[in-house]
């Protein structure tokens, strides 16, 4: 895996204030040297309140900033509490996560996710589309069916997929410390890739500096979407370093 182009995407979820940016220089410093010999791409997705200050801190670092969700409207509108993709782009975001299970669980359906993806792409944001099954669905052995549906409906009528990355995040793995069995994960990622040629597929769910040793051996994974561990610069750097060891 050493020379493979890998994504390391930090999803801070609803964590972090301005003081959380104070330690970012550690990651920037590490990456300044590291990117020269390794093909690693780092993207930080903080809460919207931190996108602009983070973008400013990371200028010239080659680390990109993204958002965690957006409204489906491309233009301004009377949508209290919402932010559209153009607004995210204007403050420095290059990427946006769409369809995270935490948002699906609060009611986002595939149709809405499809609209959000379309307006994000139209606004020149790159999209990280999250998919994943619940524990119940896994037990029923319908994981592949669920994933196919989420991809098919999420990417409906989108012909140009070059700015889309898929993140496979089994819901039962998020924040639980449990990761899928190696052969299962290999098989699931292969399945996603077989049906979606050329798309990069990342894994997310409890990635940490310990289990990265196992995860990195699964050679069809194109990177990781990291929640909890990404808030700690030391752990985040450790994960990246160990991936290439
Ligand atoms: P954890 O790494 O905290 O399990 O979160 C994964 C996730 O939801 C990233 O989007």
Short mmCIF file of C-alpha atoms and ligand atoms in Angstrom, two decimals:
data_model
loop_
_atom_site.label_atom_id
_atom_site.label_comp_id
_atom_site.label_asym_id
_atom_site.label_seq_id
_atom_site.Cartn_x
_atom_site.Cartn_y
_atom_site.Cartn_z
CA UNK A 1 0.00 0.00 0.00
CA UNK A 2 3.00 2.25 0.39
CA UNK A 3 2.71 4.18 -2.83
CA UNK A 4 -1.01 4.34 -3.08
CA UNK A 5 -2.90 7.63 -3.12
CA UNK A 6 -4.87 7.63 0.15
CA UNK A 7 -7.37 10.03 1.64
CA UNK A 8 -7.44 10.89 5.35
CA UNK A 9 -10.58 12.82 6.06
CA UNK A 10 -11.21 14.22 9.52
CA UNK A 11 -14.87 14.52 10.48
CA UNK A 12 -15.02 16.62 13.63
CA UNK A 13 -18.80 16.31 13.88
CA UNK A 14 -20.27 18.79 16.41
CA UNK A 15 -17.01 19.22 18.30
CA UNK A 16 -14.53 22.06 18.48
CA UNK A 17 -14.22 25.75 19.19
CA UNK A 18 -11.69 28.33 18.03
CA UNK A 19 -9.16 26.98 20.53
CA UNK A 20 -9.28 23.57 18.79
CA UNK A 21 -7.41 25.17 15.90
CA UNK A 22 -4.36 25.85 18.07
CA UNK A 23 -2.89 22.41 17.55
CA UNK A 24 -3.47 22.24 13.80
CA UNK A 25 0.04 23.50 13.12
CA UNK A 26 1.31 20.10 14.30
CA UNK A 27 -0.52 18.33 11.50
CA UNK A 28 0.48 21.01 8.98
CA UNK A 29 4.12 20.69 10.01
CA UNK A 30 4.01 16.91 9.74
CA UNK A 31 2.33 17.05 6.33
CA UNK A 32 4.78 19.58 4.92
CA UNK A 33 7.48 16.93 4.88
CA UNK A 34 5.30 13.87 4.55
CA UNK A 35 3.43 14.81 1.36
CA UNK A 36 6.67 14.94 -0.62
CA UNK A 37 7.31 11.24 -0.45
CA UNK A 38 3.83 9.84 0.17
CA UNK A 39 0.61 10.18 -1.70
CA UNK A 40 -1.58 11.19 1.19
CA UNK A 41 -4.40 13.70 0.96
CA UNK A 42 -5.63 15.32 4.18
CA UNK A 43 -9.02 17.00 4.42
CA UNK A 44 -10.50 18.51 7.58
CA UNK A 45 -14.27 18.77 7.93
CA UNK A 46 -14.94 20.88 11.03
CA UNK A 47 -18.30 22.37 12.08
CA UNK A 48 -19.36 25.26 9.80
CA UNK A 49 -18.36 27.80 12.45
CA UNK A 50 -14.72 26.78 12.03
CA UNK A 51 -14.44 26.48 8.24
CA UNK A 52 -13.20 30.01 7.59
CA UNK A 53 -10.71 30.27 10.48
CA UNK A 54 -9.44 26.78 9.74
CA UNK A 55 -9.05 27.59 6.05
CA UNK A 56 -6.99 30.64 6.99
CA UNK A 57 -4.80 28.65 9.36
CA UNK A 58 -4.15 26.00 6.73
CA UNK A 59 -3.32 28.33 3.83
CA UNK A 60 -0.27 26.97 1.96
CA UNK A 61 -0.36 23.72 3.94
CA UNK A 62 -1.92 21.67 1.08
CA UNK A 63 -4.49 20.47 3.61
CA UNK A 64 -8.03 21.06 2.38
CA UNK A 65 -11.12 22.01 4.33
CA UNK A 66 -14.61 20.62 3.86
CA UNK A 67 -18.07 20.82 5.41
CA UNK A 68 -20.14 18.08 7.02
CA UNK A 69 -23.47 18.74 5.33
CA UNK A 70 -25.35 21.44 3.42
CA UNK A 71 -28.80 22.53 2.30
CA UNK A 72 -30.05 21.24 -1.04
CA UNK A 73 -30.68 24.71 -2.47
CA UNK A 74 -27.91 26.18 -4.55
CA UNK A 75 -28.98 29.76 -4.04
CA UNK A 76 -29.98 31.86 -1.04
CA UNK A 77 -33.41 31.26 0.44
CA UNK A 78 -35.64 31.49 3.49
CA UNK A 79 -34.31 28.37 5.22
CA UNK A 80 -33.64 29.23 8.83
CA UNK A 81 -30.51 27.63 10.22
CA UNK A 82 -29.30 26.26 6.88
CA UNK A 83 -26.21 26.86 4.78
CA UNK A 84 -26.02 26.13 1.06
CA UNK A 85 -23.04 24.72 -0.86
CA UNK A 86 -22.17 28.04 -2.49
CA UNK A 87 -21.90 29.65 0.93
CA UNK A 88 -19.58 26.86 2.06
CA UNK A 89 -17.47 27.26 -1.06
CA UNK A 90 -17.22 31.01 -0.49
CA UNK A 91 -15.62 30.55 2.93
CA UNK A 92 -13.01 28.06 1.76
CA UNK A 93 -14.61 24.61 1.71
CA UNK A 94 -13.56 22.36 -1.17
CA UNK A 95 -15.42 19.26 -0.06
CA UNK A 96 -18.70 18.41 1.59
CA UNK A 97 -19.80 15.21 3.34
CA UNK A 98 -23.31 14.20 2.29
CA UNK A 99 -25.50 11.41 3.64
CA UNK A 100 -23.66 10.77 6.88
CA UNK A 101 -25.59 8.17 8.87
CA UNK A 102 -26.04 10.65 11.72
CA UNK A 103 -28.01 12.82 9.29
CA UNK A 104 -29.81 9.89 7.70
CA UNK A 105 -30.88 8.86 11.19
CA UNK A 106 -32.40 12.28 11.74
CA UNK A 107 -34.55 11.90 8.66
CA UNK A 108 -32.49 12.54 5.52
CA UNK A 109 -33.67 10.27 2.71
CA UNK A 110 -31.87 9.22 -0.47
CA UNK A 111 -33.89 11.66 -2.59
CA UNK A 112 -32.81 14.63 -0.49
CA UNK A 113 -29.25 13.34 -0.46
CA UNK A 114 -29.34 13.18 -4.27
CA UNK A 115 -30.47 16.85 -4.43
CA UNK A 116 -27.74 17.90 -2.02
CA UNK A 117 -25.11 16.12 -4.11
CA UNK A 118 -26.30 17.76 -7.31
CA UNK A 119 -26.26 21.27 -5.89
CA UNK A 120 -22.89 20.69 -4.24
CA UNK A 121 -21.36 19.56 -7.53
CA UNK A 122 -22.95 22.52 -9.31
CA UNK A 123 -21.33 24.75 -6.71
CA UNK A 124 -17.94 23.17 -7.46
CA UNK A 125 -17.63 21.27 -4.23
CA UNK A 126 -16.33 17.72 -4.21
CA UNK A 127 -18.67 15.30 -2.50
CA UNK A 128 -17.98 12.57 0.04
CA UNK A 129 -21.08 10.37 -0.09
CA UNK A 130 -21.52 8.26 3.05
CA UNK A 131 -23.24 4.91 2.86
CA UNK A 132 -23.62 2.10 5.36
CA UNK A 133 -25.90 -0.50 6.86
CA UNK A 134 -27.37 -0.82 10.35
CA UNK A 135 -26.59 -3.81 12.55
CA UNK A 136 -30.07 -5.14 11.90
CA UNK A 137 -29.51 -4.97 8.14
CA UNK A 138 -26.14 -6.67 8.50
CA UNK A 139 -27.74 -9.49 10.51
CA UNK A 140 -30.40 -9.87 7.86
CA UNK A 141 -27.57 -10.15 5.31
CA UNK A 142 -28.91 -7.31 3.20
CA UNK A 143 -25.84 -5.05 3.42
CA UNK A 144 -25.13 -5.16 -0.32
CA UNK A 145 -28.72 -4.43 -1.20
CA UNK A 146 -28.76 -1.41 1.13
CA UNK A 147 -25.47 -0.07 -0.17
CA UNK A 148 -26.54 -0.48 -3.81
CA UNK A 149 -29.75 1.37 -3.12
CA UNK A 150 -27.98 4.21 -1.30
CA UNK A 151 -25.51 4.64 -4.16
CA UNK A 152 -28.05 4.27 -6.94
CA UNK A 153 -30.53 6.71 -5.41
CA UNK A 154 -27.85 9.07 -4.14
CA UNK A 155 -26.16 9.35 -7.52
CA UNK A 156 -29.32 9.29 -9.65
CA UNK A 157 -28.98 11.34 -12.84
CA UNK A 158 -25.40 12.31 -12.05
CA UNK A 159 -23.32 11.43 -15.06
CA UNK A 160 -20.01 12.99 -14.19
CA UNK A 161 -18.81 11.24 -11.03
CA UNK A 162 -15.23 12.42 -11.02
CA UNK A 163 -15.80 14.70 -8.03
CA UNK A 164 -17.45 12.05 -5.92
CA UNK A 165 -15.84 9.88 -3.28
CA UNK A 166 -17.73 7.11 -1.50
CA UNK A 167 -17.23 6.54 2.22
CA UNK A 168 -18.43 3.17 3.45
CA UNK A 169 -19.33 3.58 7.12
CA UNK A 170 -21.18 0.66 8.70
CA UNK A 171 -23.40 2.31 11.29
CA UNK A 172 -22.67 -0.36 13.89
CA UNK A 173 -19.00 0.52 13.67
CA UNK A 174 -19.25 4.28 14.18
CA UNK A 175 -18.05 5.29 17.63
CA UNK A 176 -18.22 1.72 18.94
CA UNK A 177 -14.59 0.62 18.66
CA UNK A 178 -15.73 -2.29 16.50
CA UNK A 179 -14.50 -2.66 12.93
CA UNK A 180 -15.66 -5.17 10.30
CA UNK A 181 -13.80 -8.42 9.80
CA UNK A 182 -11.00 -8.05 7.26
CA UNK A 183 -12.48 -10.45 4.71
CA UNK A 184 -15.92 -8.86 5.05
CA UNK A 185 -14.59 -5.37 4.52
CA UNK A 186 -12.49 -6.45 1.55
CA UNK A 187 -15.53 -8.08 0.01
CA UNK A 188 -17.82 -5.08 0.65
CA UNK A 189 -15.34 -2.57 -0.80
CA UNK A 190 -14.83 -4.82 -3.84
CA UNK A 191 -18.57 -5.01 -4.30
CA UNK A 192 -18.92 -1.20 -4.20
CA UNK A 193 -16.03 -0.76 -6.65
CA UNK A 194 -17.22 -3.42 -9.05
CA UNK A 195 -20.47 -1.56 -9.51
CA UNK A 196 -18.97 1.90 -9.50
CA UNK A 197 -15.84 1.75 -11.55
CA UNK A 198 -13.31 4.56 -11.02
CA UNK A 199 -14.88 5.76 -7.76
CA UNK A 200 -12.61 6.03 -4.76
CA UNK A 201 -13.97 4.15 -1.77
CA UNK A 202 -12.97 5.02 1.78
CA UNK A 203 -13.70 3.23 5.03
CA UNK A 204 -15.02 4.95 8.17
CA UNK A 205 -15.97 3.66 11.62
CA UNK A 206 -13.78 3.58 14.74
CA UNK A 207 -10.51 4.03 12.82
CA UNK A 208 -7.71 4.53 15.36
CA UNK A 209 -3.92 4.21 15.61
CA UNK A 210 -4.24 0.58 16.76
CA UNK A 211 -6.64 -0.90 14.25
CA UNK A 212 -5.06 0.96 11.33
CA UNK A 213 -2.48 -1.84 11.30
CA UNK A 214 -5.26 -4.23 10.31
CA UNK A 215 -7.18 -1.83 8.10
CA UNK A 216 -4.17 -0.85 6.02
CA UNK A 217 -3.75 -4.46 4.92
CA UNK A 218 -7.05 -4.26 3.06
CA UNK A 219 -5.57 -3.10 -0.17
CA UNK A 220 -8.65 -1.95 -2.03
CA UNK A 221 -9.43 0.83 0.48
CA UNK A 222 -8.58 4.32 -0.83
CA UNK A 223 -8.46 6.02 2.54
CA UNK A 224 -10.29 6.67 5.78
CA UNK A 225 -13.02 8.91 7.14
CA UNK A 226 -12.07 9.41 10.75
CA UNK A 227 -14.29 10.74 13.53
CA UNK A 228 -13.16 10.70 17.17
CA UNK A 229 -9.46 10.05 16.55
CA UNK A 230 -9.18 12.96 14.11
CA UNK A 231 -9.75 15.50 16.87
CA UNK A 232 -6.44 14.53 18.41
CA UNK A 233 -3.55 15.63 16.16
CA UNK A 234 -1.19 13.01 17.56
CA UNK A 235 -3.61 10.16 16.88
CA UNK A 236 -4.47 11.54 13.45
CA UNK A 237 -0.79 11.80 12.46
CA UNK A 238 -0.18 8.34 13.88
CA UNK A 239 -2.92 6.87 11.71
CA UNK A 240 -1.45 8.47 8.58
CA UNK A 241 2.11 7.44 9.38
CA UNK A 242 1.18 3.85 10.19
CA UNK A 243 -0.80 3.49 6.98
CA UNK A 244 2.44 3.87 5.05
CA UNK A 245 4.70 1.87 7.36
P1 LIG B 1 -15.63 7.38 14.56
O1 LIG B 1 -14.28 7.35 13.90
O2 LIG B 1 -15.66 8.27 15.78
O3 LIG B 1 -16.18 6.03 14.77
O4 LIG B 1 -16.62 8.13 13.52
C1 LIG B 1 -16.67 7.70 12.22
C2 LIG B 1 -17.47 8.65 11.44
O5 LIG B 1 -18.67 8.74 11.61
C3 LIG B 1 -16.76 9.50 10.47
O6 LIG B 1 -17.65 10.13 9.62
#
